DNA sequence: GTCGATTCCATTGACGCCCATATGGTCCCA
DNA sequence: TGGGACCATATGGGCGTCAATGGAATCGAC
Protein backbone atom coordinates (compact mmCIF):
# COMPACT_ATOMS: atom_id res chain seq x y z
CA UNK A 1 0.00 0.00 0.00
CA UNK A 2 1.34 3.40 -0.90
CA UNK A 3 -0.90 5.64 1.11
CA UNK A 4 -2.03 6.32 4.63
CA UNK A 5 -5.24 4.48 5.38
CA UNK A 6 -7.21 3.46 8.45
CA UNK A 7 -6.92 4.77 11.97
CA UNK A 8 -5.07 3.71 15.08
CA UNK A 9 -5.21 4.80 18.69
CA UNK A 10 -1.93 4.64 20.56
CA UNK A 11 -0.72 5.74 23.95
CA UNK A 12 2.00 8.16 24.94
CA UNK A 13 4.40 6.69 27.45
CA UNK A 14 5.89 8.51 30.42
CA UNK A 15 8.46 10.14 28.15
CA UNK A 16 5.85 11.36 25.71
CA UNK A 17 6.69 8.86 23.00
CA UNK A 18 4.06 7.61 20.54
CA UNK A 19 4.40 4.68 18.17
CA UNK A 20 3.71 5.43 14.53
CA UNK A 21 1.65 2.49 13.25
CA UNK A 22 3.75 0.02 11.31
CA UNK A 23 1.68 0.48 8.17
CA UNK A 24 2.24 4.25 8.28
CA UNK A 25 5.94 3.76 8.73
CA UNK A 26 5.95 1.58 5.66
CA UNK A 27 4.41 4.40 3.64
CA UNK A 28 6.92 6.90 4.99
CA UNK A 29 9.79 4.59 4.16
CA UNK A 30 8.59 4.29 0.59
CA UNK A 31 8.13 8.04 0.43
CA UNK A 32 11.79 8.37 1.35
CA UNK A 33 11.54 11.09 3.97
CA UNK A 34 13.81 10.96 6.99
CA UNK A 35 11.75 11.66 10.08
CA UNK A 36 8.20 12.92 10.27
CA UNK A 37 7.00 16.27 9.05
CA UNK A 38 4.27 17.67 11.30
CA UNK A 39 2.33 20.92 11.38
CA UNK A 40 -0.79 22.08 13.24
CA UNK A 41 -3.99 21.76 11.24
CA UNK A 42 -5.11 25.04 9.72
CA UNK A 43 -8.73 24.77 10.70
CA UNK A 44 -9.00 21.87 13.09
CA UNK A 45 -7.57 20.89 16.47
CA UNK A 46 -5.45 18.24 14.86
CA UNK A 47 -1.99 17.78 13.41
CA UNK A 48 -1.08 17.01 9.83
CA UNK A 49 1.82 14.64 9.43
CA UNK A 50 3.62 13.01 6.55
CA UNK A 51 6.72 12.98 4.40
CA UNK A 52 7.75 14.30 1.02
CA UNK A 53 4.27 13.89 -0.37
CA UNK A 54 2.91 16.29 2.22
CA UNK A 55 5.78 18.71 1.75
CA UNK A 56 5.19 18.65 -1.96
CA UNK A 57 1.57 19.51 -1.52
CA UNK A 58 2.44 22.46 0.69
CA UNK A 59 5.03 23.66 -1.79
CA UNK A 60 2.52 23.46 -4.60
CA UNK A 61 0.01 25.40 -2.58
CA UNK A 62 2.47 28.16 -1.77
CA UNK A 63 3.73 28.23 -5.34
CA UNK A 64 0.22 28.86 -6.53
CA UNK A 65 0.18 32.20 -4.72
CA UNK A 66 2.06 35.24 -5.95
CA UNK A 67 5.48 35.55 -4.27
CA UNK A 68 4.97 38.67 -2.24
CA UNK A 69 1.27 38.47 -1.56
CA UNK A 70 -0.08 38.72 1.92
CA UNK A 71 -1.89 35.42 1.53
CA UNK A 72 1.29 33.65 0.74
CA UNK A 73 3.05 35.20 3.66
CA UNK A 74 0.27 34.23 6.01
CA UNK A 75 0.07 30.71 4.70
CA UNK A 76 3.79 30.30 4.82
CA UNK A 77 3.82 31.48 8.39
CA UNK A 78 1.01 29.17 9.42
CA UNK A 79 2.39 26.12 7.65
CA UNK A 80 6.14 26.29 7.49
CA UNK A 81 6.55 28.56 10.48
CA UNK A 82 4.92 26.17 12.90
CA UNK A 83 6.09 22.91 11.43
CA UNK A 84 8.35 20.44 13.12
CA UNK A 85 10.45 17.65 11.71
CA UNK A 86 10.37 14.95 14.33
CA UNK A 87 12.92 12.20 14.64
CA UNK A 88 11.69 8.65 14.50
CA UNK A 89 13.46 6.41 16.99
CA UNK A 90 14.56 2.85 16.20
CA UNK A 91 11.22 1.49 17.44
CA UNK A 92 9.23 3.80 15.20
CA UNK A 93 8.20 6.34 17.83
CA UNK A 94 8.19 10.13 17.85
CA UNK A 95 7.96 12.76 20.57
CA UNK A 96 5.44 15.53 19.94
CA UNK A 97 6.47 19.01 21.01
CA UNK A 98 4.48 20.81 23.66
CA UNK A 99 3.03 23.31 21.19
CA UNK A 100 1.86 20.54 18.90
CA UNK A 101 0.19 18.70 21.75
CA UNK A 102 -1.40 21.92 22.94
CA UNK A 103 -2.85 22.67 19.52
CA UNK A 104 -4.58 19.29 19.36
CA UNK A 105 -5.40 19.01 23.06
CA UNK A 106 -3.36 15.85 23.31
CA UNK A 107 -2.49 14.47 26.74
CA UNK A 108 -1.86 10.73 26.98
CA UNK A 109 -3.53 9.15 23.95
CA UNK A 110 -3.71 9.95 20.24
CA UNK A 111 -5.63 8.71 17.25
CA UNK A 112 -3.74 8.59 13.98
CA UNK A 113 -5.94 8.89 10.93
CA UNK A 114 -4.95 8.09 7.36
CA UNK A 115 -5.73 10.63 4.63
CA UNK A 116 -3.94 9.14 1.67
CA UNK A 117 -0.88 11.30 1.14
CA UNK A 118 -0.73 12.42 4.76
CA UNK A 119 -2.20 11.45 8.10
CA UNK A 120 -3.71 13.37 10.97
CA UNK A 121 -3.08 13.13 14.68
CA UNK A 122 -6.05 13.75 16.97
CA UNK A 123 -6.97 13.61 20.58
CA UNK A 124 -9.22 10.49 20.46
CA UNK A 125 -12.39 12.08 21.77
CA UNK A 126 -12.04 15.09 19.49
CA UNK A 127 -11.66 12.74 16.59
CA UNK A 128 -14.81 10.86 17.44
CA UNK A 129 -16.75 14.09 17.26
CA UNK A 130 -15.03 15.14 14.07
CA UNK A 131 -15.82 11.78 12.49
CA UNK A 132 -19.45 11.98 13.44
CA UNK A 133 -19.73 15.37 11.84
CA UNK A 134 -17.82 14.28 8.77
CA UNK A 135 -20.16 11.35 8.30
CA UNK A 136 -23.21 13.53 8.65
CA UNK A 137 -21.87 16.01 6.11
CA UNK A 138 -20.92 13.28 3.68
CA UNK A 139 -24.40 11.81 3.72
CA UNK A 140 -25.71 15.10 2.36
CA UNK A 141 -22.75 15.65 0.11
CA UNK A 142 -23.23 12.27 -1.46
CA UNK A 143 -26.55 13.18 -2.96
CA UNK A 144 -25.03 16.27 -4.53
CA UNK A 145 -22.09 14.30 -5.79
CA UNK A 146 -24.26 11.62 -7.26
CA UNK A 147 -26.07 14.27 -9.23
CA UNK A 148 -22.85 15.94 -10.32
CA UNK A 149 -21.21 12.74 -11.43
CA UNK A 150 -24.28 11.64 -13.32
CA UNK A 151 -24.32 15.01 -15.04
CA UNK A 152 -20.67 14.77 -16.11
CA UNK A 153 -20.45 11.48 -18.02
CA UNK A 154 -16.72 11.58 -18.48
CA UNK A 155 -16.01 11.80 -14.78
CA UNK A 156 -18.01 8.82 -13.67
CA UNK A 157 -15.85 6.03 -12.32
CA UNK A 158 -15.55 2.82 -14.37
CA UNK A 159 -18.24 0.15 -14.23
CA UNK A 160 -20.36 0.68 -11.18
CA UNK A 161 -22.30 3.86 -11.58
CA UNK A 162 -24.69 3.89 -8.67
CA UNK A 163 -23.56 4.27 -5.15
CA UNK A 164 -25.35 2.30 -2.52
CA UNK B 1 -15.96 -13.41 -14.46
CA UNK B 2 -14.59 -10.01 -13.63
CA UNK B 3 -17.13 -8.71 -11.18
CA UNK B 4 -18.61 -9.56 -7.84
CA UNK B 5 -21.91 -11.37 -8.22
CA UNK B 6 -24.28 -13.34 -6.01
CA UNK B 7 -24.35 -13.51 -2.25
CA UNK B 8 -22.94 -15.83 0.38
CA UNK B 9 -23.45 -16.24 4.08
CA UNK B 10 -20.42 -17.37 6.06
CA UNK B 11 -19.54 -17.73 9.70
CA UNK B 12 -16.90 -16.05 11.80
CA UNK B 13 -14.74 -18.49 13.73
CA UNK B 14 -13.51 -18.05 17.28
CA UNK B 15 -10.72 -15.79 16.07
CA UNK B 16 -13.09 -13.62 14.11
CA UNK B 17 -12.05 -14.89 10.71
CA UNK B 18 -14.42 -14.99 7.72
CA UNK B 19 -13.88 -16.78 4.46
CA UNK B 20 -14.14 -14.65 1.36
CA UNK B 21 -16.12 -16.69 -1.17
CA UNK B 22 -13.86 -18.32 -3.73
CA UNK B 23 -15.55 -16.54 -6.60
CA UNK B 24 -14.92 -13.16 -4.96
CA UNK B 25 -11.30 -14.05 -4.39
CA UNK B 26 -10.96 -14.81 -8.07
CA UNK B 27 -12.20 -11.33 -8.92
CA UNK B 28 -9.80 -9.77 -6.44
CA UNK B 29 -6.91 -11.74 -7.87
CA UNK B 30 -7.69 -10.49 -11.35
CA UNK B 31 -8.03 -6.97 -10.00
CA UNK B 32 -4.49 -7.30 -8.72
CA UNK B 33 -4.95 -5.80 -5.26
CA UNK B 34 -3.03 -7.28 -2.36
CA UNK B 35 -5.43 -7.74 0.50
CA UNK B 36 -8.96 -6.47 0.85
CA UNK B 37 -9.91 -2.82 1.02
CA UNK B 38 -12.86 -2.26 3.35
CA UNK B 39 -14.69 0.82 4.58
CA UNK B 40 -17.93 1.38 6.50
CA UNK B 41 -20.90 2.18 4.29
CA UNK B 42 -21.63 5.89 4.29
CA UNK B 43 -25.35 5.57 4.69
CA UNK B 44 -26.03 1.95 5.50
CA UNK B 45 -25.07 -0.44 8.30
CA UNK B 46 -22.89 -2.40 5.94
CA UNK B 47 -19.29 -2.53 4.75
CA UNK B 48 -18.01 -1.87 1.26
CA UNK B 49 -15.17 -4.11 0.18
CA UNK B 50 -13.09 -4.55 -2.93
CA UNK B 51 -9.75 -3.93 -4.58
CA UNK B 52 -8.28 -1.43 -6.97
CA UNK B 53 -11.59 -0.89 -8.71
CA UNK B 54 -13.14 0.33 -5.46
CA UNK B 55 -10.08 2.35 -4.57
CA UNK B 56 -10.19 3.96 -7.98
CA UNK B 57 -13.77 4.98 -7.47
CA UNK B 58 -12.89 6.62 -4.17
CA UNK B 59 -9.91 8.39 -5.71
CA UNK B 60 -12.08 9.73 -8.49
CA UNK B 61 -14.54 11.00 -5.93
CA UNK B 62 -11.85 12.74 -3.88
CA UNK B 63 -10.13 14.09 -6.96
CA UNK B 64 -13.32 15.84 -7.98
CA UNK B 65 -13.10 18.05 -4.89
CA UNK B 66 -10.68 20.90 -4.38
CA UNK B 67 -7.65 19.97 -2.26
CA UNK B 68 -8.29 22.06 0.82
CA UNK B 69 -12.07 22.17 0.84
CA UNK B 70 -14.04 21.11 3.87
CA UNK B 71 -15.95 18.68 1.74
CA UNK B 72 -12.86 16.87 0.70
CA UNK B 73 -11.57 16.72 4.23
CA UNK B 74 -14.80 15.26 5.49
CA UNK B 75 -14.98 12.74 2.72
CA UNK B 76 -11.38 11.78 3.22
CA UNK B 77 -11.99 11.38 6.94
CA UNK B 78 -15.07 9.26 6.44
CA UNK B 79 -13.59 7.13 3.68
CA UNK B 80 -9.82 6.86 4.00
CA UNK B 81 -9.79 7.54 7.71
CA UNK B 82 -12.10 4.67 8.54
CA UNK B 83 -10.91 2.24 5.88
CA UNK B 84 -8.95 -0.87 6.56
CA UNK B 85 -6.70 -2.86 4.30
CA UNK B 86 -7.21 -6.38 5.55
CA UNK B 87 -4.77 -9.15 4.88
CA UNK B 88 -6.11 -12.26 3.27
CA UNK B 89 -4.65 -15.39 4.81
CA UNK B 90 -3.58 -18.41 2.75
CA UNK B 91 -7.06 -19.89 3.13
CA UNK B 92 -8.76 -16.79 1.82
CA UNK B 93 -9.99 -15.40 5.11
CA UNK B 94 -9.90 -11.94 6.65
CA UNK B 95 -10.33 -10.59 10.16
CA UNK B 96 -12.74 -7.68 10.47
CA UNK B 97 -11.73 -5.02 12.96
CA UNK B 98 -13.94 -4.25 15.91
CA UNK B 99 -15.00 -0.90 14.51
CA UNK B 100 -16.01 -2.45 11.22
CA UNK B 101 -18.05 -5.13 12.95
CA UNK B 102 -19.65 -2.51 15.17
CA UNK B 103 -20.68 -0.38 12.21
CA UNK B 104 -22.49 -3.28 10.54
CA UNK B 105 -23.75 -4.92 13.72
CA UNK B 106 -21.83 -8.06 12.89
CA UNK B 107 -21.36 -10.72 15.55
CA UNK B 108 -20.89 -14.28 14.31
CA UNK B 109 -22.25 -14.41 10.77
CA UNK B 110 -22.02 -12.24 7.68
CA UNK B 111 -23.63 -12.07 4.28
CA UNK B 112 -21.38 -11.06 1.41
CA UNK B 113 -23.19 -9.44 -1.46
CA UNK B 114 -21.79 -8.81 -4.92
CA UNK B 115 -22.18 -5.33 -6.38
CA UNK B 116 -20.15 -5.58 -9.56
CA UNK B 117 -16.96 -3.64 -8.92
CA UNK B 118 -17.22 -4.08 -5.15
CA UNK B 119 -19.10 -6.20 -2.67
CA UNK B 120 -20.85 -5.49 0.59
CA UNK B 121 -20.67 -7.22 3.93
CA UNK B 122 -23.86 -7.32 5.98
CA UNK B 123 -25.18 -8.80 9.15
CA UNK B 124 -27.51 -11.44 7.61
CA UNK B 125 -30.73 -10.25 9.19
CA UNK B 126 -30.04 -6.63 8.31
CA UNK B 127 -29.41 -7.70 4.77
CA UNK B 128 -32.72 -9.53 4.55
CA UNK B 129 -34.52 -6.34 5.49
CA UNK B 130 -32.41 -4.30 3.13
CA UNK B 131 -33.15 -6.73 0.33
CA UNK B 132 -36.87 -6.62 0.93
CA UNK B 133 -36.85 -2.88 0.71
CA UNK B 134 -34.59 -2.89 -2.31
CA UNK B 135 -36.96 -5.25 -4.09
CA UNK B 136 -39.93 -3.06 -3.34
CA UNK B 137 -38.11 -0.02 -4.65
CA UNK B 138 -36.99 -1.83 -7.77
CA UNK B 139 -40.53 -2.71 -8.69
CA UNK B 140 -41.29 0.97 -9.02
CA UNK B 141 -37.97 1.86 -10.59
CA UNK B 142 -38.39 -0.79 -13.23
CA UNK B 143 -41.37 0.92 -14.75
CA UNK B 144 -39.47 4.18 -14.94
CA UNK B 145 -36.40 2.50 -16.38
CA UNK B 146 -38.40 0.56 -18.88
CA UNK B 147 -39.86 3.77 -20.12
CA UNK B 148 -36.46 5.48 -20.29
CA UNK B 149 -34.73 2.64 -22.06
CA UNK B 150 -37.51 2.30 -24.53
CA UNK B 151 -37.15 5.96 -25.29
CA UNK B 152 -33.36 5.79 -25.79
CA UNK B 153 -32.66 2.59 -27.70
CA UNK B 154 -28.97 3.13 -28.14
CA UNK B 155 -28.22 3.72 -24.49
CA UNK B 156 -29.00 0.28 -23.15
CA UNK B 157 -25.87 -1.35 -21.75
CA UNK B 158 -25.42 -4.48 -23.89
CA UNK B 159 -23.78 -7.72 -22.74
CA UNK B 160 -20.28 -6.84 -21.73
CA UNK B 161 -19.90 -3.63 -19.85
CA UNK B 162 -16.20 -2.97 -20.21
CA UNK B 163 -14.32 -4.03 -17.13
CA UNK B 164 -11.64 -1.95 -15.46
C1' DG C 1 28.12 15.70 38.07
C1' DT C 2 23.52 16.35 36.62
C1' DC C 3 20.04 16.69 33.35
C1' DG C 4 18.05 15.67 29.02
C1' DA C 5 17.88 13.08 24.98
C1' DT C 6 18.56 8.95 22.39
C1' DT C 7 19.39 4.06 21.92
C1' DC C 8 19.02 -0.58 23.63
C1' DC C 9 16.60 -4.42 25.78
C1' DA C 10 12.50 -7.06 27.68
C1' DT C 11 7.58 -8.14 27.93
C1' DT C 12 3.13 -8.98 26.29
C1' DG C 13 -0.34 -9.63 23.27
C1' DA C 14 -2.05 -9.68 18.66
C1' DC C 15 -1.61 -11.30 14.18
C1' DG C 16 0.00 -14.13 10.18
C1' DC C 17 1.07 -18.72 8.68
C1' DC C 18 0.83 -23.53 8.94
C1' DC C 19 -1.62 -27.96 9.11
C1' DA C 20 -5.90 -30.66 10.04
C1' DT C 21 -10.94 -31.59 9.51
C1' DA C 22 -15.63 -31.32 7.68
C1' DT C 23 -18.93 -30.78 4.17
C1' DG C 24 -20.89 -30.41 -0.16
C1' DG C 25 -20.66 -31.07 -4.94
C1' DT C 26 -18.70 -33.17 -9.26
C1' DC C 27 -17.05 -36.55 -12.16
C1' DC C 28 -16.09 -41.16 -13.44
C1' DC C 29 -17.09 -45.82 -13.83
C1' DA C 30 -19.49 -49.97 -13.26
C1' DT D 1 -28.29 -44.51 -13.93
C1' DG D 2 -26.73 -45.22 -9.27
C1' DG D 3 -22.82 -45.45 -6.28
C1' DG D 4 -18.39 -44.12 -4.87
C1' DA D 5 -13.88 -41.88 -5.27
C1' DC D 6 -12.18 -37.30 -5.73
C1' DC D 7 -11.79 -32.30 -5.32
C1' DA D 8 -12.61 -27.72 -3.66
C1' DT D 9 -14.17 -24.73 -0.24
C1' DA D 10 -15.40 -23.49 4.27
C1' DT D 11 -14.00 -24.04 9.01
C1' DG D 12 -11.16 -25.01 13.30
C1' DG D 13 -7.10 -24.76 16.04
C1' DG D 14 -1.74 -24.52 17.23
C1' DC D 15 2.43 -22.02 16.93
C1' DG D 16 5.93 -18.64 15.58
C1' DT D 17 6.79 -13.82 14.56
C1' DC D 18 6.23 -8.99 14.84
C1' DA D 19 4.59 -4.74 16.72
C1' DA D 20 3.30 -1.77 20.63
C1' DT D 21 4.74 -0.60 25.04
C1' DG D 22 7.50 0.06 29.25
C1' DG D 23 11.73 0.64 31.48
C1' DA D 24 16.85 0.53 31.80
C1' DA D 25 21.28 1.94 29.99
C1' DT D 26 24.23 4.89 27.42
C1' DC D 27 25.68 9.12 25.38
C1' DG D 28 26.30 14.08 25.17
C1' DA D 29 26.10 18.79 26.77
C1' DC D 30 26.14 22.27 30.01
XYZ file of C-alpha atoms in Angstrom, chain A:
164
model
C 0.000 0.000 0.000
C 1.339 3.398 -0.895
C -0.898 5.638 1.113
C -2.027 6.321 4.628
C -5.239 4.481 5.382
C -7.209 3.458 8.449
C -6.918 4.772 11.975
C -5.074 3.714 15.084
C -5.215 4.798 18.686
C -1.934 4.637 20.562
C -0.718 5.741 23.954
C 1.999 8.158 24.944
C 4.395 6.692 27.455
C 5.893 8.510 30.418
C 8.460 10.139 28.150
C 5.849 11.356 25.713
C 6.693 8.859 22.997
C 4.062 7.607 20.538
C 4.395 4.684 18.171
C 3.709 5.434 14.530
C 1.646 2.489 13.249
C 3.750 0.018 11.305
C 1.683 0.481 8.174
C 2.238 4.245 8.281
C 5.942 3.758 8.732
C 5.947 1.580 5.657
C 4.410 4.404 3.637
C 6.920 6.900 4.994
C 9.793 4.594 4.160
C 8.585 4.291 0.593
C 8.134 8.043 0.434
C 11.786 8.374 1.348
C 11.535 11.085 3.969
C 13.809 10.963 6.989
C 11.752 11.664 10.079
C 8.199 12.919 10.273
C 7.004 16.273 9.051
C 4.270 17.674 11.298
C 2.329 20.918 11.383
C -0.792 22.076 13.237
C -3.987 21.764 11.236
C -5.111 25.037 9.716
C -8.734 24.769 10.696
C -8.999 21.872 13.085
C -7.569 20.890 16.468
C -5.450 18.242 14.863
C -1.986 17.776 13.412
C -1.078 17.008 9.835
C 1.823 14.637 9.429
C 3.623 13.010 6.553
C 6.723 12.985 4.400
C 7.752 14.296 1.019
C 4.273 13.890 -0.371
C 2.906 16.289 2.222
C 5.785 18.715 1.749
C 5.191 18.649 -1.957
C 1.569 19.514 -1.515
C 2.443 22.457 0.690
C 5.028 23.661 -1.792
C 2.519 23.455 -4.596
C 0.009 25.397 -2.577
C 2.471 28.164 -1.773
C 3.726 28.225 -5.339
C 0.215 28.860 -6.531
C 0.184 32.196 -4.725
C 2.064 35.238 -5.946
C 5.478 35.551 -4.268
C 4.973 38.674 -2.236
C 1.272 38.468 -1.564
C -0.077 38.719 1.923
C -1.888 35.421 1.529
C 1.292 33.651 0.742
C 3.054 35.205 3.660
C 0.272 34.227 6.006
C 0.066 30.713 4.704
C 3.793 30.296 4.815
C 3.824 31.482 8.391
C 1.013 29.168 9.420
C 2.387 26.123 7.647
C 6.139 26.292 7.494
C 6.546 28.555 10.478
C 4.919 26.174 12.902
C 6.091 22.908 11.429
C 8.349 20.440 13.125
C 10.453 17.653 11.714
C 10.365 14.951 14.335
C 12.923 12.198 14.644
C 11.691 8.650 14.502
C 13.459 6.412 16.988
C 14.560 2.846 16.204
C 11.219 1.492 17.436
C 9.233 3.800 15.198
C 8.201 6.342 17.830
C 8.191 10.128 17.851
C 7.963 12.764 20.568
C 5.440 15.528 19.939
C 6.472 19.006 21.011
C 4.481 20.814 23.659
C 3.032 23.307 21.194
C 1.865 20.542 18.896
C 0.186 18.701 21.748
C -1.395 21.917 22.941
C -2.847 22.670 19.524
C -4.576 19.294 19.358
C -5.402 19.011 23.057
C -3.356 15.850 23.315
C -2.494 14.468 26.740
C -1.862 10.730 26.975
C -3.529 9.151 23.945
C -3.707 9.950 20.245
C -5.634 8.706 17.249
C -3.735 8.587 13.984
C -5.942 8.885 10.930
C -4.945 8.092 7.360
C -5.735 10.626 4.633
C -3.945 9.138 1.673
C -0.879 11.301 1.145
C -0.726 12.419 4.757
C -2.205 11.447 8.101
C -3.707 13.371 10.969
C -3.083 13.131 14.680
C -6.048 13.747 16.973
C -6.967 13.609 20.581
C -9.219 10.485 20.456
C -12.389 12.084 21.773
C -12.044 15.086 19.488
C -11.659 12.737 16.588
C -14.812 10.859 17.439
C -16.750 14.089 17.262
C -15.032 15.137 14.070
C -15.817 11.781 12.493
C -19.454 11.978 13.445
C -19.725 15.366 11.843
C -17.817 14.281 8.765
C -20.160 11.345 8.299
C -23.208 13.528 8.648
C -21.865 16.010 6.112
C -20.922 13.277 3.682
C -24.395 11.808 3.717
C -25.705 15.099 2.364
C -22.750 15.651 0.105
C -23.230 12.274 -1.458
C -26.555 13.184 -2.960
C -25.032 16.269 -4.525
C -22.088 14.300 -5.794
C -24.263 11.620 -7.257
C -26.073 14.266 -9.233
C -22.845 15.938 -10.315
C -21.210 12.737 -11.434
C -24.276 11.643 -13.320
C -24.322 15.006 -15.036
C -20.672 14.765 -16.107
C -20.446 11.477 -18.017
C -16.721 11.582 -18.476
C -16.011 11.796 -14.784
C -18.008 8.822 -13.667
C -15.846 6.026 -12.318
C -15.549 2.822 -14.371
C -18.242 0.151 -14.227
C -20.363 0.684 -11.175
C -22.298 3.865 -11.577
C -24.686 3.892 -8.675
C -23.560 4.272 -5.146
C -25.345 2.301 -2.517
